[in-house]
Amino acid sequence: MRILNTKQDNFYSEFNKLVHRSDTDMSSVTPVVLNIINEVKTSKDKALFEHISKFDKWQPKEALDIKISTQQMQEAYESLTSELKDALNLAFERIKAYHELSKPKSWIKDDGIGNKLGAKYTPVDRAGLYIPGGKAAYPSSLLMNAIPAIVAGVDEIVVCTPAVNSEVNSLLLAAMHLCGIKNAFKVGGASAVAAMAYGTNTIPKVDVITGPGNIYVATAKKLVYGDVNIDMIAGPSEIGVIADDTANPRHIAIDLLSQAEHDEIASSFLLTPSENFAKQVHLHIQNELENLSRKNIASQSIQNKGAIVICQNLDECFLLMNDLAVEHLELAVKNAIDYEDKVKHAGAIFFGHYTPEAIGDYLAGPNHTLPTGGSAKFYSPLGVENFMKKSSIIMMDKFGFSKIAKECMALARAEGLGAHEMSVKIRFDELDNKA
């Protein structure tokens, strides 16, 4: 893991490499993904079955082969140990409670001259959730994507997940049962995104697609955006930590590794004003790596995508971290909440020495589907609003209309839109004649 110091001559050239950590060459996979999308649009299930055979190494023969039955889900849930069942239920309840608090509310207000203005929030009819497989199974991702859709009031939720050799993780199946999922399918990658975006004989077309995935999934989501809505273009997982010498260096080392073990291209950053603390964390990282079950993945990530930056003070730490705009930001400093106003960009902020990022992944409550690669500067975490849309409400009476009609006509006339002007004028003239 690299150790940088803001005082060194080449610091900013090295730091800029961190800022651009998420540069992903989508152009290299776009032709492949476009071909997959077009095949699914044209050949529907036939293309899906061919893609599953090619990428997931098993051959479905009919629609029922790719559909996950609710009986499978229920059996998986019932077979859980009491410990896992309790943990899954606690996560469900905490995530649901948080998202119920953040559900957008419709509103109507009087503008002061008798007109009514407002916004009406309604759920989409059908949502598509992509749940990754591959290196690991993530039941937590199912909860984090399904629960906001449930809270939003979505009528139908469709789940797609890759199933290498037709096998689906039992805990993921159990999470589907807990969320009441009825339509789940064993298909992954760009094929799944295309199937949900355009529909096949078996998989229905959805209105919005959410959920993380690899570069093929991210590229597919980008290409179908506009035909359906999406949550965001997510990249590799990442963590940023600002710590002073009141933090426990072993805790911080393990927190950094908790993201590194996700993927070889996950990013982990520590910014600290203490050179001694930086060295201690670096030493603990080397020691803890030896004990990880995913040592090979974590070691590649921490070596190639990790960095410790020694800053002159905490203010400089925050300045640089805002440039990074990380997915997960831990503030492991004394009186951490006092620094809340210094954070401008982060997907989720974890305050204090006993708030590790991992607790946010599972059951703190807020969503763990977060913007990555610096996109926290303009994206927000997944939430209930991703599964809803807003309609504007405008209602005017004669008095309120008459109070703003002349100004509206002036603006329409200035833009050269005669019918716009006339649609207001004929009503205004009628009112004037009746006065």
Tab-separated table of C-alpha atoms in Angstrom:
chain	number	residue	atom	x	y	z
A	1	MET	CA	0.000	0.000	0.000
A	2	ARG	CA	1.427	3.359	-1.003
A	3	ILE	CA	2.155	6.004	1.627
A	4	LEU	CA	2.032	9.550	0.276
A	5	ASN	CA	2.786	12.822	1.987
A	6	THR	CA	1.260	16.117	0.887
A	7	LYS	CA	4.674	17.741	1.364
A	8	GLN	CA	6.380	15.624	-1.295
A	9	ASP	CA	7.063	17.251	-4.667
A	10	ASN	CA	5.076	14.800	-6.785
A	11	PHE	CA	2.145	14.505	-4.390
A	12	TYR	CA	-0.545	16.060	-6.577
A	13	SER	CA	0.375	14.024	-9.636
A	14	GLU	CA	0.065	10.893	-7.490
A	15	PHE	CA	-3.120	12.124	-5.795
A	16	ASN	CA	-4.749	12.819	-9.152
A	17	LYS	CA	-4.354	9.152	-9.975
A	18	LEU	CA	-6.494	8.418	-6.913
A	19	VAL	CA	-9.104	10.976	-7.921
A	20	HIS	CA	-9.417	9.276	-11.312
A	21	ARG	CA	-9.501	5.806	-9.776
A	22	SER	CA	-12.804	4.865	-11.409
A	23	ASP	CA	-11.869	5.619	-14.992
A	24	THR	CA	-13.367	2.584	-16.697
A	25	ASP	CA	-12.958	1.911	-20.379
A	26	MET	CA	-16.584	1.207	-21.216
A	27	SER	CA	-15.801	1.770	-24.877
A	28	SER	CA	-13.875	-1.499	-24.969
A	29	VAL	CA	-16.909	-3.540	-23.892
A	30	THR	CA	-19.646	-1.443	-25.506
A	31	PRO	CA	-19.684	-3.373	-28.826
A	32	VAL	CA	-20.022	-6.668	-26.939
A	33	VAL	CA	-22.779	-5.306	-24.710
A	34	LEU	CA	-24.631	-3.736	-27.632
A	35	ASN	CA	-24.599	-7.084	-29.404
A	36	ILE	CA	-25.989	-8.822	-26.314
A	37	ILE	CA	-28.735	-6.212	-25.955
A	38	ASN	CA	-29.725	-6.450	-29.616
A	39	GLU	CA	-29.820	-10.250	-29.481
A	40	VAL	CA	-32.137	-10.150	-26.456
A	41	LYS	CA	-34.356	-7.510	-28.075
A	42	THR	CA	-34.607	-9.586	-31.264
A	43	SER	CA	-34.579	-13.202	-30.098
A	44	LYS	CA	-35.963	-12.836	-26.551
A	45	ASP	CA	-35.739	-16.082	-24.536
A	46	LYS	CA	-33.760	-17.866	-27.225
A	47	ALA	CA	-30.948	-15.333	-26.828
A	48	LEU	CA	-31.189	-15.506	-23.043
A	49	PHE	CA	-30.795	-19.269	-23.034
A	50	GLU	CA	-27.781	-19.044	-25.344
A	51	HIS	CA	-26.146	-16.394	-23.144
A	52	ILE	CA	-26.771	-18.423	-19.976
A	53	SER	CA	-25.183	-21.464	-21.591
A	54	LYS	CA	-22.165	-19.400	-22.647
A	55	PHE	CA	-21.580	-17.343	-19.508
A	56	ASP	CA	-23.113	-19.321	-16.622
A	57	LYS	CA	-22.253	-22.818	-17.871
A	58	TRP	CA	-25.681	-24.461	-17.843
A	59	GLN	CA	-28.345	-24.938	-20.476
A	60	PRO	CA	-31.959	-23.955	-19.814
A	61	LYS	CA	-34.484	-25.568	-22.124
A	62	GLU	CA	-37.697	-23.763	-21.207
A	63	ALA	CA	-38.931	-20.742	-19.277
A	64	LEU	CA	-39.470	-22.671	-16.044
A	65	ASP	CA	-35.768	-23.539	-16.001
A	66	ILE	CA	-34.746	-19.932	-15.410
A	67	LYS	CA	-37.559	-18.956	-13.029
A	68	ILE	CA	-36.839	-19.273	-9.326
A	69	SER	CA	-39.881	-20.719	-7.579
A	70	THR	CA	-41.351	-19.157	-4.444
A	71	GLN	CA	-41.216	-22.641	-2.923
A	72	GLN	CA	-37.404	-22.614	-3.284
A	73	MET	CA	-37.328	-19.244	-1.571
A	74	GLN	CA	-39.537	-20.378	1.292
A	75	GLU	CA	-37.589	-23.601	1.827
A	76	ALA	CA	-34.335	-21.647	1.924
A	77	TYR	CA	-35.764	-19.264	4.515
A	78	GLU	CA	-37.151	-22.051	6.686
A	79	SER	CA	-33.848	-23.908	6.608
A	80	LEU	CA	-31.901	-20.965	8.049
A	81	THR	CA	-30.399	-21.238	11.497
A	82	SER	CA	-32.223	-19.163	14.096
A	83	GLU	CA	-29.176	-16.876	14.272
A	84	LEU	CA	-29.253	-16.106	10.543
A	85	LYS	CA	-33.030	-15.808	10.475
A	86	ASP	CA	-32.941	-13.273	13.326
A	87	ALA	CA	-30.148	-11.325	11.623
A	88	LEU	CA	-32.001	-11.220	8.303
A	89	ASN	CA	-35.228	-10.093	9.971
A	90	LEU	CA	-33.450	-7.399	11.980
A	91	ALA	CA	-31.823	-6.090	8.811
A	92	PHE	CA	-35.196	-6.086	7.017
A	93	GLU	CA	-36.939	-4.150	9.802
A	94	ARG	CA	-34.193	-1.564	10.237
A	95	ILE	CA	-33.822	-0.919	6.495
A	96	LYS	CA	-37.605	-0.676	6.079
A	97	ALA	CA	-37.979	1.730	9.014
A	98	TYR	CA	-35.280	4.039	7.638
A	99	HIS	CA	-36.734	4.109	4.142
A	100	GLU	CA	-40.265	4.744	5.397
A	101	LEU	CA	-38.928	7.922	7.008
A	102	SER	CA	-37.471	9.081	3.696
A	103	LYS	CA	-40.490	8.359	1.469
A	104	PRO	CA	-41.416	11.471	-0.543
A	105	LYS	CA	-44.816	12.947	0.314
A	106	SER	CA	-47.242	14.516	-2.128
A	107	TRP	CA	-48.150	18.125	-1.363
A	108	ILE	CA	-50.384	21.012	-2.505
A	109	LYS	CA	-49.971	24.629	-1.421
A	110	ASP	CA	-51.736	27.903	-2.106
A	111	ASP	CA	-49.494	30.419	-3.871
A	112	GLY	CA	-51.042	33.398	-2.104
A	113	ILE	CA	-53.343	34.493	-4.948
A	114	GLY	CA	-55.689	31.516	-4.938
A	115	ASN	CA	-53.840	29.089	-7.204
A	116	LYS	CA	-52.917	25.591	-6.096
A	117	LEU	CA	-49.438	24.239	-6.843
A	118	GLY	CA	-47.904	20.983	-5.752
A	119	ALA	CA	-46.353	17.632	-6.503
A	120	LYS	CA	-47.856	14.158	-6.657
A	121	TYR	CA	-45.560	11.162	-6.020
A	122	THR	CA	-46.559	7.775	-7.383
A	123	PRO	CA	-44.634	4.499	-7.639
A	124	VAL	CA	-43.532	2.941	-10.911
A	125	ASP	CA	-45.607	-0.089	-11.920
A	126	ARG	CA	-42.723	-2.554	-12.169
A	127	ALA	CA	-39.140	-2.423	-10.876
A	128	GLY	CA	-36.210	-4.591	-11.956
A	129	LEU	CA	-33.479	-5.452	-9.468
A	130	TYR	CA	-30.085	-6.765	-10.546
A	131	ILE	CA	-28.384	-8.726	-7.764
A	132	PRO	CA	-24.759	-9.697	-8.476
A	133	GLY	CA	-23.358	-13.206	-8.197
A	134	GLY	CA	-19.821	-13.993	-9.272
A	135	LYS	CA	-17.149	-13.678	-6.567
A	136	ALA	CA	-19.741	-13.702	-3.771
A	137	ALA	CA	-23.471	-13.730	-3.179
A	138	TYR	CA	-25.003	-10.622	-1.631
A	139	PRO	CA	-28.363	-11.143	0.109
A	140	SER	CA	-27.848	-7.683	1.625
A	141	SER	CA	-28.013	-6.200	-1.888
A	142	LEU	CA	-31.415	-7.823	-2.376
A	143	LEU	CA	-32.694	-6.233	0.837
A	144	MET	CA	-31.229	-2.829	-0.025
A	145	ASN	CA	-32.831	-2.814	-3.480
A	146	ALA	CA	-36.136	-4.522	-2.761
A	147	ILE	CA	-37.125	-2.741	0.449
A	148	PRO	CA	-37.158	0.818	-1.007
A	149	ALA	CA	-39.314	-0.514	-3.860
A	150	ILE	CA	-41.670	-2.137	-1.342
A	151	VAL	CA	-41.899	1.081	0.680
A	152	ALA	CA	-42.537	3.067	-2.518
A	153	GLY	CA	-45.545	0.820	-3.248
A	154	VAL	CA	-44.274	-0.802	-6.458
A	155	ASP	CA	-46.828	-3.382	-7.645
A	156	GLU	CA	-44.358	-5.861	-9.129
A	157	ILE	CA	-40.674	-6.456	-8.418
A	158	VAL	CA	-38.557	-8.486	-10.847
A	159	VAL	CA	-35.214	-9.887	-9.716
A	160	CYS	CA	-32.421	-11.159	-11.950
A	161	THR	CA	-29.277	-12.793	-10.599
A	162	PRO	CA	-26.565	-14.890	-12.271
A	163	ALA	CA	-26.600	-18.570	-11.316
A	164	VAL	CA	-23.399	-20.330	-12.333
A	165	ASN	CA	-24.252	-23.996	-12.945
A	166	SER	CA	-27.879	-23.068	-12.148
A	167	GLU	CA	-27.121	-22.685	-8.431
A	168	VAL	CA	-28.471	-19.734	-6.408
A	169	ASN	CA	-27.119	-18.894	-2.958
A	170	SER	CA	-29.542	-20.132	-0.283
A	171	LEU	CA	-29.295	-16.959	1.827
A	172	LEU	CA	-30.164	-14.888	-1.233
A	173	LEU	CA	-33.209	-17.124	-1.779
A	174	ALA	CA	-34.176	-16.633	1.859
A	175	ALA	CA	-33.916	-12.858	1.485
A	176	MET	CA	-36.188	-13.062	-1.561
A	177	HIS	CA	-38.781	-14.904	0.528
A	178	LEU	CA	-38.578	-12.304	3.290
A	179	CYS	CA	-39.158	-9.532	0.723
A	180	GLY	CA	-42.100	-11.352	-0.869
A	181	ILE	CA	-40.468	-11.621	-4.292
A	182	LYS	CA	-42.645	-13.519	-6.797
A	183	ASN	CA	-40.700	-13.029	-10.037
A	184	ALA	CA	-37.021	-13.951	-9.866
A	185	PHE	CA	-34.880	-15.317	-12.668
A	186	LYS	CA	-31.535	-17.072	-13.022
A	187	VAL	CA	-29.904	-14.792	-15.556
A	188	GLY	CA	-27.072	-12.309	-15.132
A	189	GLY	CA	-24.869	-9.778	-16.854
A	190	ALA	CA	-25.877	-7.521	-19.724
A	191	SER	CA	-28.451	-10.136	-20.794
A	192	ALA	CA	-30.415	-9.621	-17.585
A	193	VAL	CA	-30.359	-5.847	-17.959
A	194	ALA	CA	-31.565	-6.105	-21.571
A	195	ALA	CA	-34.294	-8.586	-20.611
A	196	MET	CA	-35.648	-6.283	-17.916
A	197	ALA	CA	-35.342	-3.200	-20.124
A	198	TYR	CA	-37.175	-4.627	-23.147
A	199	GLY	CA	-38.944	-7.758	-21.941
A	200	THR	CA	-38.759	-11.311	-23.231
A	201	ASN	CA	-41.267	-14.166	-23.441
A	202	THR	CA	-40.506	-14.938	-19.787
A	203	ILE	CA	-39.116	-11.803	-18.144
A	204	PRO	CA	-41.441	-8.772	-18.116
A	205	LYS	CA	-40.347	-5.294	-19.117
A	206	VAL	CA	-39.766	-3.004	-16.151
A	207	ASP	CA	-39.801	0.758	-15.655
A	208	VAL	CA	-36.626	1.165	-13.604
A	209	ILE	CA	-33.527	-1.014	-13.117
A	210	THR	CA	-31.417	-0.778	-9.968
A	211	GLY	CA	-28.539	-2.718	-8.478
A	212	PRO	CA	-24.753	-3.001	-8.836
A	213	GLY	CA	-22.763	-5.169	-11.219
A	214	ASN	CA	-19.560	-5.513	-13.203
A	215	ILE	CA	-18.501	-3.401	-16.182
A	216	TYR	CA	-20.827	-5.315	-18.522
A	217	VAL	CA	-23.807	-4.685	-16.263
A	218	ALA	CA	-22.860	-1.018	-15.778
A	219	THR	CA	-22.427	-0.523	-19.533
A	220	ALA	CA	-25.738	-2.222	-20.264
A	221	LYS	CA	-27.524	0.020	-17.766
A	222	LYS	CA	-25.965	3.067	-19.393
A	223	LEU	CA	-27.071	1.912	-22.860
A	224	VAL	CA	-30.694	1.146	-21.919
A	225	TYR	CA	-31.116	4.358	-19.930
A	226	GLY	CA	-33.884	6.389	-21.550
A	227	ASP	CA	-35.884	3.303	-22.459
A	228	VAL	CA	-36.022	2.644	-18.720
A	229	ASN	CA	-34.783	4.604	-15.741
A	230	ILE	CA	-31.758	3.433	-13.762
A	231	ASP	CA	-30.361	4.231	-10.341
A	232	MET	CA	-26.733	5.049	-11.221
A	233	ILE	CA	-23.649	3.730	-13.011
A	234	ALA	CA	-21.863	2.007	-10.147
A	235	GLY	CA	-18.206	1.042	-10.203
A	236	PRO	CA	-15.901	-0.849	-7.837
A	237	SER	CA	-16.485	-0.469	-4.096
A	238	GLU	CA	-14.384	2.017	-2.135
A	239	ILE	CA	-13.755	3.426	1.308
A	240	GLY	CA	-12.139	6.606	2.530
A	241	VAL	CA	-11.114	7.110	6.154
A	242	ILE	CA	-10.093	10.320	7.898
A	243	ALA	CA	-8.460	9.399	11.195
A	244	ASP	CA	-6.460	11.097	13.915
A	245	ASP	CA	-4.378	9.426	16.609
A	246	THR	CA	-7.444	8.857	18.821
A	247	ALA	CA	-8.421	6.035	16.432
A	248	ASN	CA	-7.330	2.439	16.862
A	249	PRO	CA	-4.880	1.677	14.013
A	250	ARG	CA	-5.874	-2.004	13.879
A	251	HIS	CA	-9.548	-1.067	13.546
A	252	ILE	CA	-8.760	1.256	10.660
A	253	ALA	CA	-6.532	-1.306	8.937
A	254	ILE	CA	-9.334	-3.857	8.978
A	255	ASP	CA	-11.880	-1.275	7.818
A	256	LEU	CA	-9.691	-0.541	4.804
A	257	LEU	CA	-9.375	-4.256	4.082
A	258	SER	CA	-13.152	-4.668	4.368
A	259	GLN	CA	-13.476	-2.902	1.026
A	260	ALA	CA	-10.321	-4.355	-0.499
A	261	GLU	CA	-11.710	-7.887	-0.098
A	262	HIS	CA	-14.681	-7.055	-2.348
A	263	ASP	CA	-12.717	-6.879	-5.572
A	264	GLU	CA	-9.190	-6.568	-6.942
A	265	ILE	CA	-10.100	-3.108	-8.244
A	266	ALA	CA	-11.813	-1.828	-5.088
A	267	SER	CA	-10.191	1.299	-3.582
A	268	SER	CA	-9.175	2.034	0.023
A	269	PHE	CA	-7.865	5.400	1.221
A	270	LEU	CA	-6.677	6.666	4.597
A	271	LEU	CA	-6.012	10.362	5.155
A	272	THR	CA	-4.428	11.320	8.490
A	273	PRO	CA	-2.378	14.176	9.944
A	274	SER	CA	-0.336	11.694	12.001
A	275	GLU	CA	2.707	10.093	10.373
A	276	ASN	CA	3.070	7.685	13.297
A	277	PHE	CA	-0.572	6.582	12.990
A	278	ALA	CA	-0.126	6.080	9.247
A	279	LYS	CA	2.829	3.776	9.816
A	280	GLN	CA	0.934	1.767	12.440
A	281	VAL	CA	-2.023	1.253	10.114
A	282	HIS	CA	0.296	0.185	7.315
A	283	LEU	CA	1.886	-2.431	9.576
A	284	HIS	CA	-1.500	-3.764	10.745
A	285	ILE	CA	-2.655	-4.096	7.135
A	286	GLN	CA	0.258	-6.392	6.365
A	287	ASN	CA	-0.459	-8.482	9.471
A	288	GLU	CA	-4.223	-8.718	8.976
A	289	LEU	CA	-3.942	-9.656	5.315
A	290	GLU	CA	-2.483	-13.008	6.335
A	291	ASN	CA	-5.697	-13.929	8.161
A	292	LEU	CA	-8.211	-13.070	5.452
A	293	SER	CA	-10.098	-15.779	3.591
A	294	ARG	CA	-10.017	-13.516	0.515
A	295	LYS	CA	-6.342	-12.664	0.955
A	296	ASN	CA	-5.468	-12.822	-2.748
A	297	ILE	CA	-8.222	-10.397	-3.740
A	298	ALA	CA	-7.596	-8.005	-0.836
A	299	SER	CA	-3.827	-7.944	-1.309
A	300	GLN	CA	-4.131	-7.044	-4.993
A	301	SER	CA	-6.658	-4.327	-4.214
A	302	ILE	CA	-4.743	-2.768	-1.339
A	303	GLN	CA	-1.492	-2.838	-3.286
A	304	ASN	CA	-2.782	-1.411	-6.564
A	305	LYS	CA	-5.761	0.716	-5.492
A	306	GLY	CA	-4.981	1.654	-1.900
A	307	ALA	CA	-3.149	4.623	-0.418
A	308	ILE	CA	-2.347	6.258	2.888
A	309	VAL	CA	-1.957	10.040	2.684
A	310	ILE	CA	-0.186	11.965	5.442
A	311	CYS	CA	-1.652	15.475	5.560
A	312	GLN	CA	-0.526	18.609	7.356
A	313	ASN	CA	-3.752	18.851	9.387
A	314	LEU	CA	-7.372	17.672	9.479
A	315	ASP	CA	-8.516	20.579	7.315
A	316	GLU	CA	-6.267	19.336	4.528
A	317	CYS	CA	-7.647	15.810	5.047
A	318	PHE	CA	-11.182	17.050	4.435
A	319	LEU	CA	-10.140	19.176	1.469
A	320	LEU	CA	-8.555	16.186	-0.279
A	321	MET	CA	-11.302	13.750	0.724
A	322	ASN	CA	-13.933	16.020	-0.808
A	323	ASP	CA	-12.019	15.757	-4.077
A	324	LEU	CA	-12.127	11.965	-3.803
A	325	ALA	CA	-15.908	12.020	-3.045
A	326	VAL	CA	-15.819	8.439	-1.853
A	327	GLU	CA	-18.623	5.897	-1.648
A	328	HIS	CA	-18.056	5.211	2.078
A	329	LEU	CA	-16.456	7.818	4.339
A	330	GLU	CA	-15.423	6.994	7.906
A	331	LEU	CA	-14.597	9.861	10.268
A	332	ALA	CA	-12.521	8.174	12.972
A	333	VAL	CA	-11.578	11.355	14.804
A	334	LYS	CA	-12.244	12.862	18.212
A	335	ASN	CA	-15.739	14.404	18.386
A	336	ALA	CA	-16.399	13.250	14.826
A	337	ILE	CA	-19.881	14.749	14.509
A	338	ASP	CA	-18.364	18.237	14.953
A	339	TYR	CA	-16.827	17.839	11.490
A	340	GLU	CA	-20.094	17.053	9.686
A	341	ASP	CA	-20.191	20.430	7.947
A	342	LYS	CA	-16.731	19.867	6.451
A	343	VAL	CA	-17.955	16.924	4.358
A	344	LYS	CA	-19.239	18.058	0.973
A	345	HIS	CA	-19.233	14.835	-1.042
A	346	ALA	CA	-19.693	11.254	0.152
A	347	GLY	CA	-22.145	8.446	-0.496
A	348	ALA	CA	-22.491	7.584	3.197
A	349	ILE	CA	-20.744	9.068	6.223
A	350	PHE	CA	-19.813	6.959	9.254
A	351	PHE	CA	-19.135	9.035	12.378
A	352	GLY	CA	-16.984	7.927	15.297
A	353	HIS	CA	-14.811	5.051	16.400
A	354	TYR	CA	-17.644	2.515	16.696
A	355	THR	CA	-19.290	3.003	13.322
A	356	PRO	CA	-17.445	0.730	10.907
A	357	GLU	CA	-18.523	0.816	7.278
A	358	ALA	CA	-19.502	-2.865	7.449
A	359	ILE	CA	-22.444	-2.124	9.744
A	360	GLY	CA	-23.853	0.108	7.016
A	361	ASP	CA	-23.573	-2.732	4.513
A	362	TYR	CA	-25.999	-4.877	6.439
A	363	LEU	CA	-28.396	-3.375	8.949
A	364	ALA	CA	-27.738	0.189	10.068
A	365	GLY	CA	-30.742	1.230	7.971
A	366	PRO	CA	-29.587	3.633	5.232
A	367	ASN	CA	-29.085	2.126	1.801
A	368	HIS	CA	-25.746	0.582	0.905
A	369	THR	CA	-26.215	1.113	-2.835
A	370	LEU	CA	-24.082	4.232	-3.122
A	371	PRO	CA	-22.371	6.387	-5.752
A	372	THR	CA	-18.779	5.373	-6.518
A	373	GLY	CA	-15.734	6.722	-8.319
A	374	GLY	CA	-16.316	10.350	-7.349
A	375	SER	CA	-19.946	10.381	-8.522
A	376	ALA	CA	-21.026	11.279	-4.977
A	377	LYS	CA	-20.491	14.825	-6.237
A	378	PHE	CA	-23.748	14.503	-8.190
A	379	TYR	CA	-25.445	11.185	-7.290
A	380	SER	CA	-27.287	10.165	-4.126
A	381	PRO	CA	-27.707	6.777	-2.452
A	382	LEU	CA	-30.455	4.483	-3.710
A	383	GLY	CA	-33.735	5.316	-2.011
A	384	VAL	CA	-37.500	5.173	-2.177
A	385	GLU	CA	-37.516	8.066	-4.652
A	386	ASN	CA	-35.727	5.887	-7.235
A	387	PHE	CA	-38.893	3.806	-7.454
A	388	MET	CA	-41.262	6.762	-7.660
A	389	LYS	CA	-41.875	9.576	-10.066
A	390	LYS	CA	-43.246	13.044	-9.543
A	391	SER	CA	-46.105	14.768	-11.324
A	392	SER	CA	-46.476	18.525	-10.982
A	393	ILE	CA	-49.856	19.847	-9.833
A	394	ILE	CA	-51.152	23.197	-11.142
A	395	MET	CA	-54.707	24.430	-10.512
A	396	MET	CA	-55.821	28.021	-11.050
A	397	ASP	CA	-59.058	29.871	-10.479
A	398	LYS	CA	-60.170	32.944	-12.381
A	399	PHE	CA	-58.700	35.405	-9.914
A	400	GLY	CA	-55.327	33.692	-9.604
A	401	PHE	CA	-55.081	33.235	-13.377
A	402	SER	CA	-55.865	36.886	-14.044
A	403	LYS	CA	-53.107	38.007	-11.682
A	404	ILE	CA	-50.323	36.418	-13.769
A	405	ALA	CA	-51.862	36.226	-17.257
A	406	LYS	CA	-50.322	39.431	-18.677
A	407	GLU	CA	-46.808	38.428	-17.675
A	408	CYS	CA	-47.308	34.993	-19.190
A	409	MET	CA	-48.483	36.535	-22.478
A	410	ALA	CA	-45.445	38.824	-22.513
A	411	LEU	CA	-43.045	35.899	-22.147
A	412	ALA	CA	-44.813	33.835	-24.809
A	413	ARG	CA	-44.809	36.794	-27.184
A	414	ALA	CA	-41.087	37.364	-26.574
A	415	GLU	CA	-40.394	33.737	-27.526
A	416	GLY	CA	-42.443	34.104	-30.708
A	417	LEU	CA	-44.975	31.431	-29.713
A	418	GLY	CA	-48.277	32.880	-30.830
A	419	ALA	CA	-50.536	29.984	-29.865
A	420	HIS	CA	-49.054	29.992	-26.388
A	421	GLU	CA	-49.865	33.666	-26.046
A	422	MET	CA	-53.344	33.193	-27.519
A	423	SER	CA	-54.263	30.303	-25.189
A	424	VAL	CA	-53.806	32.699	-22.271
A	425	LYS	CA	-55.207	35.786	-24.000
A	426	ILE	CA	-58.573	34.305	-24.962
A	427	ARG	CA	-59.233	33.354	-21.352
A	428	PHE	CA	-58.002	36.695	-20.027
A	429	ASP	CA	-60.124	38.644	-22.526
A	430	GLU	CA	-63.217	36.654	-21.503
A	431	LEU	CA	-62.619	37.559	-17.881
A	432	ASP	CA	-62.017	41.210	-18.783
A	433	ASN	CA	-65.269	41.421	-20.761
A	434	LYS	CA	-67.222	39.893	-17.882
A	435	ALA	CA	-65.783	42.287	-15.340
